[in-house]
């Protein structure tokens, strides 16, 4: 048995050596694979540089042709006028608002002029001139970050750490933002104040939102009455205590007449406590009144450009608004580039034609 033991140890050493060799080979293959990817990417980049260099004149000509085309279309095409308003939602009206705009948009797309003029209360000429309805949240990136921070404040600390900003934006609907911008595009420079007023009135007259508004206003007014009553009692109590202090002073009772405020140990007189409470009640009453003012309107206009509209000659390119000249220059340059790539690819495939 003593002779079999060294043979067993040697066998185990051989197995471990083979294992480490396999692991080493696996890592070598992995690194070679990654290196080959970077090598292919570098070769593709070099090929692309030389491809662009070879066809740069064609691409420049396409870009110039796009600029010229954009200038011609800008001069000859009918102008498009844009009117818009920015709304503040004091209730969760966003979904209804977006559905309404979507409905008007579909009527324009279907060219259902009669229904459009009846729904919006406008003339046939005005209805025929409308090209599109649009709605989008009027919010900046900084405001989105602030909303995200406010949302995190409502969550448990452990749960808040698991929520990412991108996930928050993905799960946030556009209509949930308080400020929204509605845009009307038209062929004629018309005043669409009537249209915007009708859109707002349709939301303000919604039965559900009116009931919610009535309940909120009733509750806030009751709170205001309760705070006002407490304020009157606080003022009365403060006046009584001040009279008591004056009377004590007249009777030469110095101990009762002293007013001491020590911030360190937070000691104060009853008069100071009553005065502080009075200020808090007044501030609460102001805040309640502000809420009442906000709830007076379900939605309201904060800014507008609806008198005669402005010319909208911008084009959308990957979410960015650019001039027609830049737009057509980029489009023609990209189309030319794709066409040249396609021709080069076909020539590459023709090299394998005889091998098939």
PDB file of N, CA and C in Angstrom, residues 37-109:
ATOM      1  N   UNK A  37     -11.689  41.405 -31.513  1.00  0.00           N
ATOM      2  CA  UNK A  37     -12.816  42.337 -31.663  1.00  0.00           C
ATOM      3  C   UNK A  37     -12.304  43.762 -31.816  1.00  0.00           C
ATOM      4  N   UNK A  38     -11.390  44.170 -30.920  1.00  0.00           N
ATOM      5  CA  UNK A  38     -10.832  45.523 -30.998  1.00  0.00           C
ATOM      6  C   UNK A  38     -10.063  45.707 -32.306  1.00  0.00           C
ATOM      7  N   UNK A  39      -9.384  44.662 -32.741  1.00  0.00           N
ATOM      8  CA  UNK A  39      -8.635  44.746 -34.000  1.00  0.00           C
ATOM      9  C   UNK A  39      -9.580  44.947 -35.181  1.00  0.00           C
ATOM     10  N   UNK A  40     -10.722  44.202 -35.187  1.00  0.00           N
ATOM     11  CA  UNK A  40     -11.696  44.345 -36.261  1.00  0.00           C
ATOM     12  C   UNK A  40     -12.345  45.740 -36.227  1.00  0.00           C
ATOM     13  N   UNK A  41     -12.627  46.235 -35.020  1.00  0.00           N
ATOM     14  CA  UNK A  41     -13.205  47.573 -34.903  1.00  0.00           C
ATOM     15  C   UNK A  41     -12.242  48.634 -35.427  1.00  0.00           C
ATOM     16  N   UNK A  42     -10.967  48.479 -35.094  1.00  0.00           N
ATOM     17  CA  UNK A  42      -9.969  49.433 -35.570  1.00  0.00           C
ATOM     18  C   UNK A  42      -9.861  49.392 -37.094  1.00  0.00           C
ATOM     19  N   UNK A  43      -9.856  48.163 -37.667  1.00  0.00           N
ATOM     20  CA  UNK A  43      -9.787  48.031 -39.119  1.00  0.00           C
ATOM     21  C   UNK A  43     -11.031  48.621 -39.790  1.00  0.00           C
ATOM     22  N   UNK A  44     -12.185  48.427 -39.143  1.00  0.00           N
ATOM     23  CA  UNK A  44     -13.420  48.995 -39.692  1.00  0.00           C
ATOM     24  C   UNK A  44     -13.367  50.527 -39.657  1.00  0.00           C
ATOM     25  N   UNK A  45     -12.833  51.084 -38.563  1.00  0.00           N
ATOM     26  CA  UNK A  45     -12.699  52.536 -38.451  1.00  0.00           C
ATOM     27  C   UNK A  45     -11.763  53.080 -39.534  1.00  0.00           C
ATOM     28  N   UNK A  46     -10.614  52.400 -39.727  1.00  0.00           N
ATOM     29  CA  UNK A  46      -9.653  52.825 -40.761  1.00  0.00           C
ATOM     30  C   UNK A  46     -10.299  52.747 -42.142  1.00  0.00           C
ATOM     31  N   UNK A  47     -11.035  51.646 -42.394  1.00  0.00           N
ATOM     32  CA  UNK A  47     -11.714  51.497 -43.688  1.00  0.00           C
ATOM     33  C   UNK A  47     -12.731  52.613 -43.898  1.00  0.00           C
ATOM     34  N   UNK A  48     -13.467  52.967 -42.826  1.00  0.00           N
ATOM     35  CA  UNK A  48     -14.483  54.016 -42.922  1.00  0.00           C
ATOM     36  C   UNK A  48     -13.840  55.368 -43.226  1.00  0.00           C
ATOM     37  N   UNK A  49     -12.697  55.633 -42.579  1.00  0.00           N
ATOM     38  CA  UNK A  49     -11.999  56.906 -42.821  1.00  0.00           C
ATOM     39  C   UNK A  49     -11.592  57.009 -44.289  1.00  0.00           C
ATOM     40  N   UNK A  50     -11.013  55.964 -44.827  1.00  0.00           N
ATOM     41  CA  UNK A  50     -10.587  55.986 -46.224  1.00  0.00           C
ATOM     42  C   UNK A  50     -11.780  55.993 -47.175  1.00  0.00           C
ATOM     43  N   UNK A  51     -12.879  55.358 -46.765  1.00  0.00           N
ATOM     44  CA  UNK A  51     -14.097  55.368 -47.588  1.00  0.00           C
ATOM     45  C   UNK A  51     -14.643  56.788 -47.696  1.00  0.00           C
ATOM     46  N   UNK A  52     -14.718  57.491 -46.542  1.00  0.00           N
ATOM     47  CA  UNK A  52     -15.200  58.879 -46.547  1.00  0.00           C
ATOM     48  C   UNK A  52     -14.247  59.763 -47.342  1.00  0.00           C
ATOM     49  N   UNK A  53     -12.935  59.536 -47.167  1.00  0.00           N
ATOM     50  CA  UNK A  53     -11.941  60.325 -47.905  1.00  0.00           C
ATOM     51  C   UNK A  53     -12.099  60.139 -49.411  1.00  0.00           C
ATOM     52  N   UNK A  54     -12.414  58.927 -49.827  1.00  0.00           N
ATOM     53  CA  UNK A  54     -12.561  58.627 -51.248  1.00  0.00           C
ATOM     54  C   UNK A  54     -13.790  59.309 -51.839  1.00  0.00           C
ATOM     55  N   UNK A  55     -14.863  59.386 -51.048  1.00  0.00           N
ATOM     56  CA  UNK A  55     -16.129  59.911 -51.560  1.00  0.00           C
ATOM     57  C   UNK A  55     -16.494  61.269 -50.953  1.00  0.00           C
ATOM     58  N   UNK A  56     -15.525  61.967 -50.368  1.00  0.00           N
ATOM     59  CA  UNK A  56     -15.822  63.220 -49.675  1.00  0.00           C
ATOM     60  C   UNK A  56     -16.430  64.252 -50.609  1.00  0.00           C
ATOM     61  N   UNK A  57     -15.981  64.292 -51.857  1.00  0.00           N
ATOM     62  CA  UNK A  57     -16.521  65.265 -52.808  1.00  0.00           C
ATOM     63  C   UNK A  57     -18.000  65.006 -53.078  1.00  0.00           C
ATOM     64  N   UNK A  58     -18.370  63.736 -53.223  1.00  0.00           N
ATOM     65  CA  UNK A  58     -19.770  63.383 -53.457  1.00  0.00           C
ATOM     66  C   UNK A  58     -20.637  63.768 -52.258  1.00  0.00           C
ATOM     67  N   UNK A  59     -20.099  63.537 -51.063  1.00  0.00           N
ATOM     68  CA  UNK A  59     -20.855  63.872 -49.855  1.00  0.00           C
ATOM     69  C   UNK A  59     -21.029  65.380 -49.720  1.00  0.00           C
ATOM     70  N   UNK A  60     -19.981  66.135 -50.059  1.00  0.00           N
ATOM     71  CA  UNK A  60     -20.073  67.601 -49.995  1.00  0.00           C
ATOM     72  C   UNK A  60     -21.096  68.111 -50.995  1.00  0.00           C
ATOM     73  N   UNK A  61     -21.071  67.549 -52.215  1.00  0.00           N
ATOM     74  CA  UNK A  61     -22.043  67.954 -53.244  1.00  0.00           C
ATOM     75  C   UNK A  61     -23.469  67.662 -52.775  1.00  0.00           C
ATOM     76  N   UNK A  62     -23.666  66.501 -52.132  1.00  0.00           N
ATOM     77  CA  UNK A  62     -24.999  66.152 -51.609  1.00  0.00           C
ATOM     78  C   UNK A  62     -25.430  67.144 -50.526  1.00  0.00           C
ATOM     79  N   UNK A  63     -24.500  67.535 -49.659  1.00  0.00           N
ATOM     80  CA  UNK A  63     -24.816  68.502 -48.615  1.00  0.00           C
ATOM     81  C   UNK A  63     -25.196  69.856 -49.187  1.00  0.00           C
ATOM     82  N   UNK A  64     -24.427  70.318 -50.171  1.00  0.00           N
ATOM     83  CA  UNK A  64     -24.729  71.607 -50.811  1.00  0.00           C
ATOM     84  C   UNK A  64     -26.074  71.541 -51.520  1.00  0.00           C
ATOM     85  N   UNK A  65     -26.337  70.414 -52.196  1.00  0.00           N
ATOM     86  CA  UNK A  65     -27.629  70.247 -52.876  1.00  0.00           C
ATOM     87  C   UNK A  65     -28.776  70.285 -51.859  1.00  0.00           C
ATOM     88  N   UNK A  66     -28.537  69.721 -50.674  1.00  0.00           N
ATOM     89  CA  UNK A  66     -29.555  69.760 -49.631  1.00  0.00           C
ATOM     90  C   UNK A  66     -29.823  71.166 -49.147  1.00  0.00           C
ATOM     91  N   UNK A  67     -28.769  71.966 -48.998  1.00  0.00           N
ATOM     92  CA  UNK A  67     -28.941  73.361 -48.583  1.00  0.00           C
ATOM     93  C   UNK A  67     -29.742  74.134 -49.622  1.00  0.00           C
ATOM     94  N   UNK A  68     -29.402  73.930 -50.898  1.00  0.00           N
ATOM     95  CA  UNK A  68     -30.122  74.609 -51.983  1.00  0.00           C
ATOM     96  C   UNK A  68     -31.590  74.174 -52.000  1.00  0.00           C
ATOM     97  N   UNK A  69     -31.833  72.862 -51.837  1.00  0.00           N
ATOM     98  CA  UNK A  69     -33.205  72.351 -51.808  1.00  0.00           C
ATOM     99  C   UNK A  69     -33.986  72.950 -50.645  1.00  0.00           C
ATOM    100  N   UNK A  70     -33.334  73.040 -49.490  1.00  0.00           N
ATOM    101  CA  UNK A  70     -33.989  73.634 -48.332  1.00  0.00           C
ATOM    102  C   UNK A  70     -34.353  75.091 -48.560  1.00  0.00           C
ATOM    103  N   UNK A  71     -33.469  75.850 -49.205  1.00  0.00           N
ATOM    104  CA  UNK A  71     -33.742  77.261 -49.502  1.00  0.00           C
ATOM    105  C   UNK A  71     -34.908  77.398 -50.470  1.00  0.00           C
ATOM    106  N   UNK A  72     -34.929  76.531 -51.498  1.00  0.00           N
ATOM    107  CA  UNK A  72     -36.004  76.587 -52.503  1.00  0.00           C
ATOM    108  C   UNK A  72     -37.352  76.263 -51.864  1.00  0.00           C
ATOM    109  N   UNK A  73     -37.378  75.176 -51.071  1.00  0.00           N
ATOM    110  CA  UNK A  73     -38.640  74.788 -50.418  1.00  0.00           C
ATOM    111  C   UNK A  73     -39.082  75.829 -49.402  1.00  0.00           C
ATOM    112  N   UNK A  74     -38.121  76.464 -48.752  1.00  0.00           N
ATOM    113  CA  UNK A  74     -38.446  77.495 -47.762  1.00  0.00           C
ATOM    114  C   UNK A  74     -39.109  78.698 -48.427  1.00  0.00           C
ATOM    115  N   UNK A  75     -38.699  78.976 -49.660  1.00  0.00           N
ATOM    116  CA  UNK A  75     -39.257  80.117 -50.387  1.00  0.00           C
ATOM    117  C   UNK A  75     -40.584  79.789 -51.058  1.00  0.00           C
ATOM    118  N   UNK A  76     -40.716  78.559 -51.533  1.00  0.00           N
ATOM    119  CA  UNK A  76     -41.894  78.204 -52.345  1.00  0.00           C
ATOM    120  C   UNK A  76     -43.017  77.526 -51.552  1.00  0.00           C
ATOM    121  N   UNK A  77     -42.692  76.883 -50.435  1.00  0.00           N
ATOM    122  CA  UNK A  77     -43.715  76.150 -49.670  1.00  0.00           C
ATOM    123  C   UNK A  77     -44.627  77.117 -48.926  1.00  0.00           C
ATOM    124  N   UNK A  78     -45.845  76.669 -48.685  1.00  0.00           N
ATOM    125  CA  UNK A  78     -46.785  77.468 -47.895  1.00  0.00           C
ATOM    126  C   UNK A  78     -46.307  77.538 -46.445  1.00  0.00           C
ATOM    127  N   UNK A  79     -46.367  78.706 -45.843  1.00  0.00           N
ATOM    128  CA  UNK A  79     -45.897  78.830 -44.452  1.00  0.00           C
ATOM    129  C   UNK A  79     -46.820  78.104 -43.471  1.00  0.00           C
ATOM    130  N   UNK A  80     -46.240  77.622 -42.417  1.00  0.00           N
ATOM    131  CA  UNK A  80     -47.003  76.980 -41.352  1.00  0.00           C
ATOM    132  C   UNK A  80     -46.921  77.870 -40.108  1.00  0.00           C
ATOM    133  N   UNK A  81     -48.087  78.208 -39.549  1.00  0.00           N
ATOM    134  CA  UNK A  81     -48.138  79.101 -38.397  1.00  0.00           C
ATOM    135  C   UNK A  81     -48.426  78.283 -37.135  1.00  0.00           C
ATOM    136  N   UNK A  82     -47.797  78.713 -36.063  1.00  0.00           N
ATOM    137  CA  UNK A  82     -47.901  77.972 -34.798  1.00  0.00           C
ATOM    138  C   UNK A  82     -48.410  78.889 -33.694  1.00  0.00           C
ATOM    139  N   UNK A  83     -49.433  78.428 -32.996  1.00  0.00           N
ATOM    140  CA  UNK A  83     -49.947  79.109 -31.807  1.00  0.00           C
ATOM    141  C   UNK A  83     -49.894  78.129 -30.640  1.00  0.00           C
ATOM    142  N   UNK A  84     -49.617  78.627 -29.463  1.00  0.00           N
ATOM    143  CA  UNK A  84     -49.513  77.711 -28.322  1.00  0.00           C
ATOM    144  C   UNK A  84     -49.915  78.397 -27.023  1.00  0.00           C
ATOM    145  N   UNK A  85     -50.248  77.578 -26.045  1.00  0.00           N
ATOM    146  CA  UNK A  85     -50.494  78.046 -24.685  1.00  0.00           C
ATOM    147  C   UNK A  85     -49.803  77.077 -23.720  1.00  0.00           C
ATOM    148  N   UNK A  86     -49.419  77.594 -22.573  1.00  0.00           N
ATOM    149  CA  UNK A  86     -48.860  76.763 -21.504  1.00  0.00           C
ATOM    150  C   UNK A  86     -49.870  76.714 -20.369  1.00  0.00           C
ATOM    151  N   UNK A  87     -50.208  75.508 -19.952  1.00  0.00           N
ATOM    152  CA  UNK A  87     -51.239  75.302 -18.933  1.00  0.00           C
ATOM    153  C   UNK A  87     -50.637  74.824 -17.621  1.00  0.00           C
ATOM    154  N   UNK A  88     -51.293  75.191 -16.550  1.00  0.00           N
ATOM    155  CA  UNK A  88     -50.958  74.666 -15.226  1.00  0.00           C
ATOM    156  C   UNK A  88     -52.117  73.793 -14.751  1.00  0.00           C
ATOM    157  N   UNK A  89     -51.820  72.549 -14.426  1.00  0.00           N
ATOM    158  CA  UNK A  89     -52.847  71.620 -13.959  1.00  0.00           C
ATOM    159  C   UNK A  89     -52.891  71.645 -12.428  1.00  0.00           C
ATOM    160  N   UNK A  90     -54.013  72.069 -11.894  1.00  0.00           N
ATOM    161  CA  UNK A  90     -54.182  72.054 -10.441  1.00  0.00           C
ATOM    162  C   UNK A  90     -54.812  70.749  -9.960  1.00  0.00           C
ATOM    163  N   UNK A  91     -55.257  69.922 -10.911  1.00  0.00           N
ATOM    164  CA  UNK A  91     -55.779  68.588 -10.615  1.00  0.00           C
ATOM    165  C   UNK A  91     -55.147  67.615 -11.625  1.00  0.00           C
ATOM    166  N   UNK A  92     -55.375  66.334 -11.412  1.00  0.00           N
ATOM    167  CA  UNK A  92     -54.794  65.311 -12.294  1.00  0.00           C
ATOM    168  C   UNK A  92     -55.609  65.200 -13.585  1.00  0.00           C
ATOM    169  N   UNK A  93     -55.543  66.258 -14.382  1.00  0.00           N
ATOM    170  CA  UNK A  93     -56.322  66.305 -15.626  1.00  0.00           C
ATOM    171  C   UNK A  93     -55.517  65.835 -16.834  1.00  0.00           C
ATOM    172  N   UNK A  94     -54.255  65.495 -16.626  1.00  0.00           N
ATOM    173  CA  UNK A  94     -53.349  65.218 -17.736  1.00  0.00           C
ATOM    174  C   UNK A  94     -53.844  64.177 -18.710  1.00  0.00           C
ATOM    175  N   UNK A  95     -54.329  63.049 -18.190  1.00  0.00           N
ATOM    176  CA  UNK A  95     -54.775  61.964 -19.077  1.00  0.00           C
ATOM    177  C   UNK A  95     -55.959  62.404 -19.923  1.00  0.00           C
ATOM    178  N   UNK A  96     -56.922  63.109 -19.306  1.00  0.00           N
ATOM    179  CA  UNK A  96     -58.063  63.625 -20.061  1.00  0.00           C
ATOM    180  C   UNK A  96     -57.613  64.627 -21.116  1.00  0.00           C
ATOM    181  N   UNK A  97     -56.647  65.468 -20.739  1.00  0.00           N
ATOM    182  CA  UNK A  97     -56.153  66.488 -21.654  1.00  0.00           C
ATOM    183  C   UNK A  97     -55.462  65.852 -22.863  1.00  0.00           C
ATOM    184  N   UNK A  98     -54.654  64.855 -22.623  1.00  0.00           N
ATOM    185  CA  UNK A  98     -53.950  64.175 -23.709  1.00  0.00           C
ATOM    186  C   UNK A  98     -54.924  63.408 -24.601  1.00  0.00           C
ATOM    187  N   UNK A  99     -55.941  62.802 -23.998  1.00  0.00           N
ATOM    188  CA  UNK A  99     -56.951  62.089 -24.800  1.00  0.00           C
ATOM    189  C   UNK A  99     -57.732  63.057 -25.687  1.00  0.00           C
ATOM    190  N   UNK A 100     -58.043  64.239 -25.129  1.00  0.00           N
ATOM    191  CA  UNK A 100     -58.778  65.245 -25.904  1.00  0.00           C
ATOM    192  C   UNK A 100     -57.956  65.731 -27.096  1.00  0.00           C
ATOM    193  N   UNK A 101     -56.673  66.033 -26.847  1.00  0.00           N
ATOM    194  CA  UNK A 101     -55.804  66.489 -27.931  1.00  0.00           C
ATOM    195  C   UNK A 101     -55.625  65.384 -28.966  1.00  0.00           C
ATOM    196  N   UNK A 102     -55.507  64.137 -28.506  1.00  0.00           N
ATOM    197  CA  UNK A 102     -55.410  63.012 -29.433  1.00  0.00           C
ATOM    198  C   UNK A 102     -56.653  62.891 -30.310  1.00  0.00           C
ATOM    199  N   UNK A 103     -57.823  63.162 -29.732  1.00  0.00           N
ATOM    200  CA  UNK A 103     -59.080  63.111 -30.483  1.00  0.00           C
ATOM    201  C   UNK A 103     -59.122  64.202 -31.555  1.00  0.00           C
ATOM    202  N   UNK A 104     -58.743  65.436 -31.158  1.00  0.00           N
ATOM    203  CA  UNK A 104     -58.724  66.535 -32.131  1.00  0.00           C
ATOM    204  C   UNK A 104     -57.705  66.250 -33.240  1.00  0.00           C
ATOM    205  N   UNK A 105     -56.588  65.668 -32.856  1.00  0.00           N
ATOM    206  CA  UNK A 105     -55.538  65.333 -33.823  1.00  0.00           C
ATOM    207  C   UNK A 105     -56.045  64.308 -34.846  1.00  0.00           C
ATOM    208  N   UNK A 106     -56.801  63.331 -34.358  1.00  0.00           N
ATOM    209  CA  UNK A 106     -57.345  62.309 -35.272  1.00  0.00           C
ATOM    210  C   UNK A 106     -58.382  62.907 -36.216  1.00  0.00           C
ATOM    211  N   UNK A 107     -59.176  63.878 -35.743  1.00  0.00           N
ATOM    212  CA  UNK A 107     -60.158  64.535 -36.610  1.00  0.00           C
ATOM    213  C   UNK A 107     -59.464  65.289 -37.745  1.00  0.00           C
ATOM    214  N   UNK A 108     -58.332  65.943 -37.404  1.00  0.00           N
ATOM    215  CA  UNK A 108     -57.565  66.658 -38.436  1.00  0.00           C
ATOM    216  C   UNK A 108     -56.996  65.676 -39.443  1.00  0.00           C
ATOM    217  N   UNK A 109     -56.472  64.560 -38.945  1.00  0.00           N
ATOM    218  CA  UNK A 109     -55.876  63.553 -39.822  1.00  0.00           C
ATOM    219  C   UNK A 109     -56.913  62.934 -40.747  1.00  0.00           C
TER     220      UNK A 109
END
